[in-house]
Amino acid sequence: MIETYVATAVDGLAFGLLLLTVAAGLTLIYGVMGVLNLAHGSLYLAGAYLASGMVSGGLPTLALAVAAATLLGAGGGVLLDHLTRPLTGDQGQLSQALVTMGLALLAADACNTLFGAAPRPVPPPTLLGGSVHLGAM
């Protein structure tokens, strides 16, 4: 019985931290660049598909895949900035939100068309492949 409550509490904490990460990313991008970018998840999506393809393609180390995915995300961010600035100009946050949300929907549909909707698992490194037992759990 107590295991159920503890597992639910840990799941809730993990989901709350995920929401905190998304909110911090939106705040940081808006604060630094002055752009309300709702398509930054698409950059993460592209990097994840690149890393997944590199690791399943026989790349010996996950670190190189993560580095390549990071470079793709950063380059995509620069490209996204240069593409959306002329479209939104000084029209305010609503136009920025609409343009970047539209780009996010296009990117999600393109990835769904190219790669399918099935999840693509990436095997964890052997160092991280085990489990950790906490007390009696």
Coordinates of N, CA and C in Angstrom, one line a residue:
M1 N 0.8 -1.2 0.0 CA 0.0 0.0 0.0 C 0.9 1.3 0.0
I2 N 1.9 1.3 0.9 CA 2.7 2.5 1.0 C 3.6 2.6 -0.3
E3 N 3.9 1.5 -0.9 CA 4.7 1.5 -2.2 C 3.9 2.3 -3.3
T4 N 2.6 2.1 -3.3 CA 1.8 2.8 -4.3 C 1.8 4.3 -4.1
Y5 N 1.7 4.7 -2.8 CA 1.8 6.2 -2.5 C 3.1 6.8 -2.8
V6 N 4.2 6.0 -2.5 CA 5.5 6.5 -2.8 C 5.8 6.6 -4.3
A7 N 5.3 5.6 -5.0 CA 5.5 5.6 -6.5 C 4.7 6.7 -7.1
T8 N 3.5 7.0 -6.6 CA 2.7 8.1 -7.1 C 3.3 9.4 -6.8
A9 N 3.9 9.6 -5.6 CA 4.6 10.8 -5.2 C 5.8 11.0 -6.1
V10 N 6.6 10.0 -6.4 CA 7.8 10.1 -7.2 C 7.3 10.5 -8.6
D11 N 6.3 9.9 -9.2 CA 5.8 10.2 -10.5 C 5.3 11.6 -10.6
G12 N 4.6 12.1 -9.5 CA 4.1 13.5 -9.5 C 5.3 14.4 -9.4
L13 N 6.3 14.1 -8.7 CA 7.5 15.0 -8.6 C 8.2 15.0 -9.9
A14 N 8.4 13.9 -10.6 CA 9.0 13.9 -11.9 C 8.3 14.7 -12.9
F15 N 6.9 14.6 -12.9 CA 6.1 15.4 -13.9 C 6.2 16.8 -13.5
G16 N 6.2 17.2 -12.3 CA 6.3 18.6 -11.9 C 7.7 19.2 -12.3
L17 N 8.7 18.4 -12.2 CA 10.1 18.8 -12.6 C 10.1 19.0 -14.1
L18 N 9.4 18.1 -14.9 CA 9.3 18.2 -16.3 C 8.6 19.5 -16.7
L19 N 7.5 19.9 -16.0 CA 6.8 21.1 -16.3 C 7.7 22.3 -15.9
L20 N 8.5 22.2 -14.9 CA 9.4 23.3 -14.5 C 10.4 23.5 -15.6
T21 N 10.9 22.4 -16.1 CA 11.9 22.5 -17.2 C 11.4 23.2 -18.4
V22 N 10.2 22.9 -18.8 CA 9.5 23.5 -20.0 C 9.3 25.0 -19.7
A23 N 8.8 25.3 -18.5 CA 8.5 26.7 -18.2 C 9.8 27.5 -18.1
A24 N 10.9 26.9 -17.6 CA 12.2 27.6 -17.5 C 12.7 27.8 -18.9
G25 N 12.5 26.8 -19.8 CA 13.0 27.0 -21.2 C 12.3 28.1 -21.9
L26 N 11.0 28.2 -21.7 CA 10.2 29.2 -22.4 C 10.6 30.6 -21.8
T27 N 10.8 30.7 -20.5 CA 11.1 31.9 -19.8 C 12.5 32.4 -20.3
L28 N 13.4 31.5 -20.3 CA 14.8 31.8 -20.7 C 14.9 32.3 -22.1
I29 N 14.2 31.6 -23.0 CA 14.2 32.0 -24.5 C 13.6 33.3 -24.7
Y30 N 12.4 33.5 -24.0 CA 11.7 34.8 -24.1 C 12.5 35.9 -23.5
G31 N 13.1 35.7 -22.3 CA 13.9 36.7 -21.7 C 15.2 37.1 -22.4
V32 N 15.9 36.1 -22.9 CA 17.2 36.4 -23.6 C 17.0 36.9 -25.0
M33 N 16.1 36.2 -25.8 CA 16.0 36.6 -27.2 C 14.8 37.5 -27.5
G34 N 13.9 37.6 -26.5 CA 12.7 38.4 -26.8 C 11.7 37.8 -27.8
V35 N 11.8 36.5 -27.9 CA 10.9 35.8 -28.8 C 10.2 34.7 -28.1
L36 N 8.9 34.7 -28.2 CA 8.0 33.7 -27.6 C 8.0 32.5 -28.5
N37 N 9.0 31.6 -28.3 CA 9.2 30.5 -29.1 C 8.5 29.3 -28.6
L38 N 7.4 28.9 -29.3 CA 6.7 27.6 -28.9 C 7.2 26.4 -29.7
A39 N 8.2 26.6 -30.5 CA 8.7 25.5 -31.4 C 10.0 25.0 -30.9
H40 N 10.4 25.3 -29.7 CA 11.7 24.8 -29.2 C 11.7 23.3 -29.0
G41 N 10.5 22.8 -28.7 CA 10.4 21.3 -28.6 C 10.7 20.6 -29.9
S42 N 10.4 21.2 -31.0 CA 10.7 20.6 -32.3 C 12.2 20.5 -32.5
L43 N 13.0 21.4 -32.0 CA 14.4 21.3 -32.1 C 14.9 20.1 -31.2
Y44 N 14.3 20.0 -30.1 CA 14.6 18.8 -29.2 C 14.2 17.5 -29.9
L45 N 13.1 17.5 -30.6 CA 12.6 16.4 -31.4 C 13.6 16.0 -32.5
A46 N 14.1 17.0 -33.2 CA 15.0 16.7 -34.3 C 16.3 16.1 -33.7
G47 N 16.8 16.7 -32.6 CA 18.0 16.2 -32.0 C 17.8 14.8 -31.5
A48 N 16.7 14.5 -30.9 CA 16.4 13.1 -30.4 C 16.4 12.1 -31.5
Y49 N 15.8 12.5 -32.7 CA 15.7 11.5 -33.8 C 17.1 11.3 -34.4
L50 N 17.9 12.4 -34.4 CA 19.3 12.3 -34.9 C 20.1 11.3 -34.0
A51 N 20.0 11.6 -32.7 CA 20.8 10.7 -31.7 C 20.3 9.3 -31.8
S52 N 19.0 9.1 -31.9 CA 18.5 7.7 -32.0 C 19.0 7.0 -33.2
G53 N 19.0 7.7 -34.3 CA 19.5 7.1 -35.6 C 21.0 6.8 -35.5
M54 N 21.7 7.7 -34.9 CA 23.2 7.5 -34.8 C 23.5 6.3 -33.9
V55 N 22.8 6.2 -32.7 CA 23.1 5.1 -31.8 C 22.6 3.8 -32.4
S56 N 21.4 3.7 -33.0 CA 21.0 2.5 -33.6 C 21.7 2.1 -34.9
G57 N 22.4 3.1 -35.5 CA 23.2 2.9 -36.7 C 24.6 2.3 -36.3
G58 N 24.9 2.1 -35.1 CA 26.1 1.5 -34.7 C 27.2 2.4 -34.2
L59 N 26.8 3.6 -33.8 CA 27.8 4.6 -33.2 C 28.2 4.0 -31.9
P60 N 29.5 3.9 -31.6 CA 29.9 3.2 -30.4 C 29.6 4.0 -29.1
T61 N 29.5 5.3 -29.1 CA 29.3 6.0 -27.9 C 28.1 6.9 -28.0
L62 N 27.4 7.0 -26.9 CA 26.2 7.8 -26.8 C 26.6 9.3 -26.7
A63 N 27.8 9.6 -26.2 CA 28.3 11.0 -26.0 C 28.4 11.7 -27.4
L64 N 28.9 11.0 -28.4 CA 28.9 11.6 -29.7 C 27.6 11.9 -30.3
A65 N 26.6 11.0 -30.1 CA 25.2 11.2 -30.5 C 24.6 12.4 -29.8
V66 N 24.9 12.6 -28.5 CA 24.3 13.7 -27.8 C 25.0 15.0 -28.2
A67 N 26.3 15.0 -28.5 CA 26.9 16.2 -29.0 C 26.4 16.6 -30.4
A68 N 26.2 15.6 -31.2 CA 25.6 15.9 -32.6 C 24.2 16.5 -32.5
A69 N 23.4 15.9 -31.6 CA 22.0 16.3 -31.4 C 22.0 17.8 -30.8
T70 N 22.9 18.1 -29.9 CA 23.0 19.4 -29.4 C 23.4 20.4 -30.4
L71 N 24.3 20.1 -31.3 CA 24.7 21.0 -32.4 C 23.5 21.2 -33.4
L72 N 22.8 20.1 -33.6 CA 21.6 20.2 -34.5 C 20.6 21.1 -33.9
G73 N 20.3 21.0 -32.6 CA 19.4 21.8 -31.9 C 19.8 23.3 -31.9
A74 N 21.1 23.6 -31.7 CA 21.6 24.9 -31.6 C 21.5 25.6 -33.0
G75 N 21.9 24.8 -34.0 CA 21.8 25.3 -35.4 C 20.4 25.5 -35.9
G76 N 19.5 24.6 -35.4 CA 18.1 24.8 -35.8 C 17.5 26.0 -35.1
G77 N 18.0 26.3 -33.9 CA 17.5 27.5 -33.2 C 17.9 28.8 -33.9
V78 N 19.2 28.8 -34.4 CA 19.6 30.0 -35.1 C 18.8 30.1 -36.4
L79 N 18.6 29.0 -37.1 CA 17.8 29.0 -38.3 C 16.4 29.4 -38.1
L80 N 15.8 28.9 -37.0 CA 14.4 29.3 -36.6 C 14.3 30.8 -36.3
D81 N 15.3 31.3 -35.7 CA 15.3 32.7 -35.3 C 15.4 33.6 -36.6
H82 N 16.3 33.2 -37.5 CA 16.4 34.0 -38.8 C 15.2 33.8 -39.7
L83 N 14.5 32.7 -39.6 CA 13.3 32.5 -40.4 C 12.0 33.2 -39.9
T84 N 11.9 33.3 -38.5 CA 10.7 33.9 -38.0 C 10.8 35.4 -37.7
R85 N 12.0 35.9 -37.6 CA 12.1 37.4 -37.4 C 11.4 38.2 -38.5
P86 N 11.6 37.9 -39.8 CA 11.0 38.7 -40.8 C 9.4 38.5 -40.8
L87 N 9.0 37.3 -40.4 CA 7.5 37.1 -40.4 C 6.8 37.8 -39.3
T88 N 7.5 37.9 -38.1 CA 6.8 38.5 -36.9 C 7.1 40.0 -36.8
G89 N 8.4 40.4 -37.1 CA 8.8 41.8 -36.9 C 8.5 42.3 -35.5
D90 N 7.9 43.4 -35.4 CA 7.5 44.1 -34.2 C 6.0 44.0 -33.9
Q91 N 5.4 42.9 -34.3 CA 4.0 42.7 -34.2 C 3.6 42.2 -32.8
G92 N 4.5 41.9 -32.0 CA 4.1 41.5 -30.6 C 4.2 40.0 -30.4
Q93 N 3.8 39.6 -29.2 CA 4.0 38.2 -28.8 C 2.9 37.2 -29.5
L94 N 1.8 37.8 -29.8 CA 0.7 36.9 -30.4 C 1.2 36.4 -31.8
S95 N 1.8 37.2 -32.6 CA 2.2 36.7 -33.9 C 3.4 35.8 -33.7
Q96 N 4.3 36.0 -32.8 CA 5.4 35.1 -32.5 C 4.9 33.8 -32.1
A97 N 3.9 33.8 -31.2 CA 3.3 32.5 -30.7 C 2.6 31.7 -31.8
L98 N 1.9 32.4 -32.7 CA 1.2 31.8 -33.8 C 2.2 31.2 -34.8
V99 N 3.2 31.9 -35.2 CA 4.2 31.4 -36.2 C 4.9 30.3 -35.6
T100 N 5.4 30.4 -34.4 CA 6.2 29.3 -33.9 C 5.4 28.0 -33.5
M101 N 4.1 28.2 -33.1 CA 3.3 27.1 -32.9 C 2.9 26.4 -34.2
G102 N 2.7 27.2 -35.3 CA 2.5 26.6 -36.6 C 3.7 25.8 -37.1
L103 N 4.9 26.3 -36.8 CA 6.1 25.6 -37.2 C 6.3 24.3 -36.4
A104 N 5.9 24.4 -35.1 CA 6.0 23.2 -34.3 C 5.0 22.1 -34.8
L105 N 3.8 22.5 -35.2 CA 2.9 21.5 -35.7 C 3.4 20.9 -37.0
L106 N 4.0 21.8 -37.9 CA 4.5 21.3 -39.1 C 5.6 20.3 -38.9
A107 N 6.5 20.6 -37.9 CA 7.7 19.7 -37.6 C 7.2 18.4 -37.1
A108 N 6.2 18.5 -36.2 CA 5.7 17.2 -35.6 C 5.0 16.3 -36.7
D109 N 4.3 16.9 -37.6 CA 3.6 16.2 -38.6 C 4.7 15.6 -39.6
A110 N 5.7 16.4 -39.9 CA 6.8 15.9 -40.8 C 7.5 14.7 -40.2
C111 N 7.8 14.8 -38.9 CA 8.5 13.6 -38.2 C 7.6 12.4 -38.1
N112 N 6.3 12.7 -37.9 CA 5.3 11.6 -37.9 C 5.2 10.9 -39.3
T113 N 5.3 11.7 -40.3 CA 5.2 11.1 -41.7 C 6.5 10.4 -42.0
L114 N 7.7 11.0 -41.7 CA 9.0 10.4 -42.0 C 9.3 9.1 -41.2
F115 N 9.1 9.2 -39.9 CA 9.5 8.2 -39.0 C 8.4 7.3 -38.4
G116 N 7.2 7.7 -38.6 CA 6.1 6.9 -38.1 C 5.8 7.3 -36.6
A117 N 4.7 6.8 -36.1 CA 4.3 7.2 -34.7 C 4.7 6.2 -33.7
A118 N 5.3 5.1 -34.0 CA 5.8 4.2 -33.0 C 7.0 4.7 -32.3
P119 N 7.1 4.5 -31.0 CA 8.3 4.9 -30.2 C 9.6 4.3 -30.7
R120 N 10.7 5.0 -30.6 CA 12.0 4.4 -31.0 C 12.9 4.3 -29.8
P121 N 13.0 3.2 -29.2 CA 13.7 3.1 -28.0 C 15.2 3.2 -28.3
V122 N 16.0 3.8 -27.4 CA 17.4 3.8 -27.4 C 17.9 3.0 -26.2
P123 N 18.7 2.0 -26.5 CA 19.2 1.2 -25.4 C 20.1 2.0 -24.5
P124 N 20.0 1.9 -23.2 CA 20.8 2.7 -22.3 C 22.2 2.2 -22.3
P125 N 23.2 3.1 -22.0 CA 24.6 2.6 -21.8 C 24.6 1.5 -20.7
T126 N 25.6 0.7 -20.8 CA 25.7 -0.4 -19.8 C 25.9 0.1 -18.4
L127 N 26.5 1.3 -18.2 CA 26.7 1.9 -16.9 C 25.4 2.3 -16.3
L128 N 24.4 2.7 -17.2 CA 23.1 3.2 -16.7 C 22.0 2.1 -16.9
G129 N 22.3 0.9 -17.3 CA 21.3 -0.1 -17.6 C 20.7 -0.8 -16.4
G130 N 21.3 -0.7 -15.2 CA 20.7 -1.4 -14.1 C 19.7 -0.6 -13.3
S131 N 19.3 -1.1 -12.2 CA 18.4 -0.4 -11.3 C 19.0 -0.2 -10.0
V132 N 18.4 0.7 -9.3 CA 18.9 1.1 -7.9 C 17.8 0.8 -6.9
H133 N 18.1 0.0 -5.9 CA 17.2 -0.4 -4.9 C 17.3 0.6 -3.7
L134 N 16.2 1.2 -3.3 CA 16.1 2.1 -2.2 C 15.4 1.4 -1.0
G135 N 16.1 0.9 -0.1 CA 15.5 0.3 1.1 C 14.8 -1.0 0.7
A136 N 13.5 -1.1 1.1 CA 12.8 -2.3 0.8 C 12.0 -2.3 -0.5
M137 N 12.2 -1.2 -1.2 CA 11.5 -1.1 -2.5 C 12.2 -1.8 -3.6

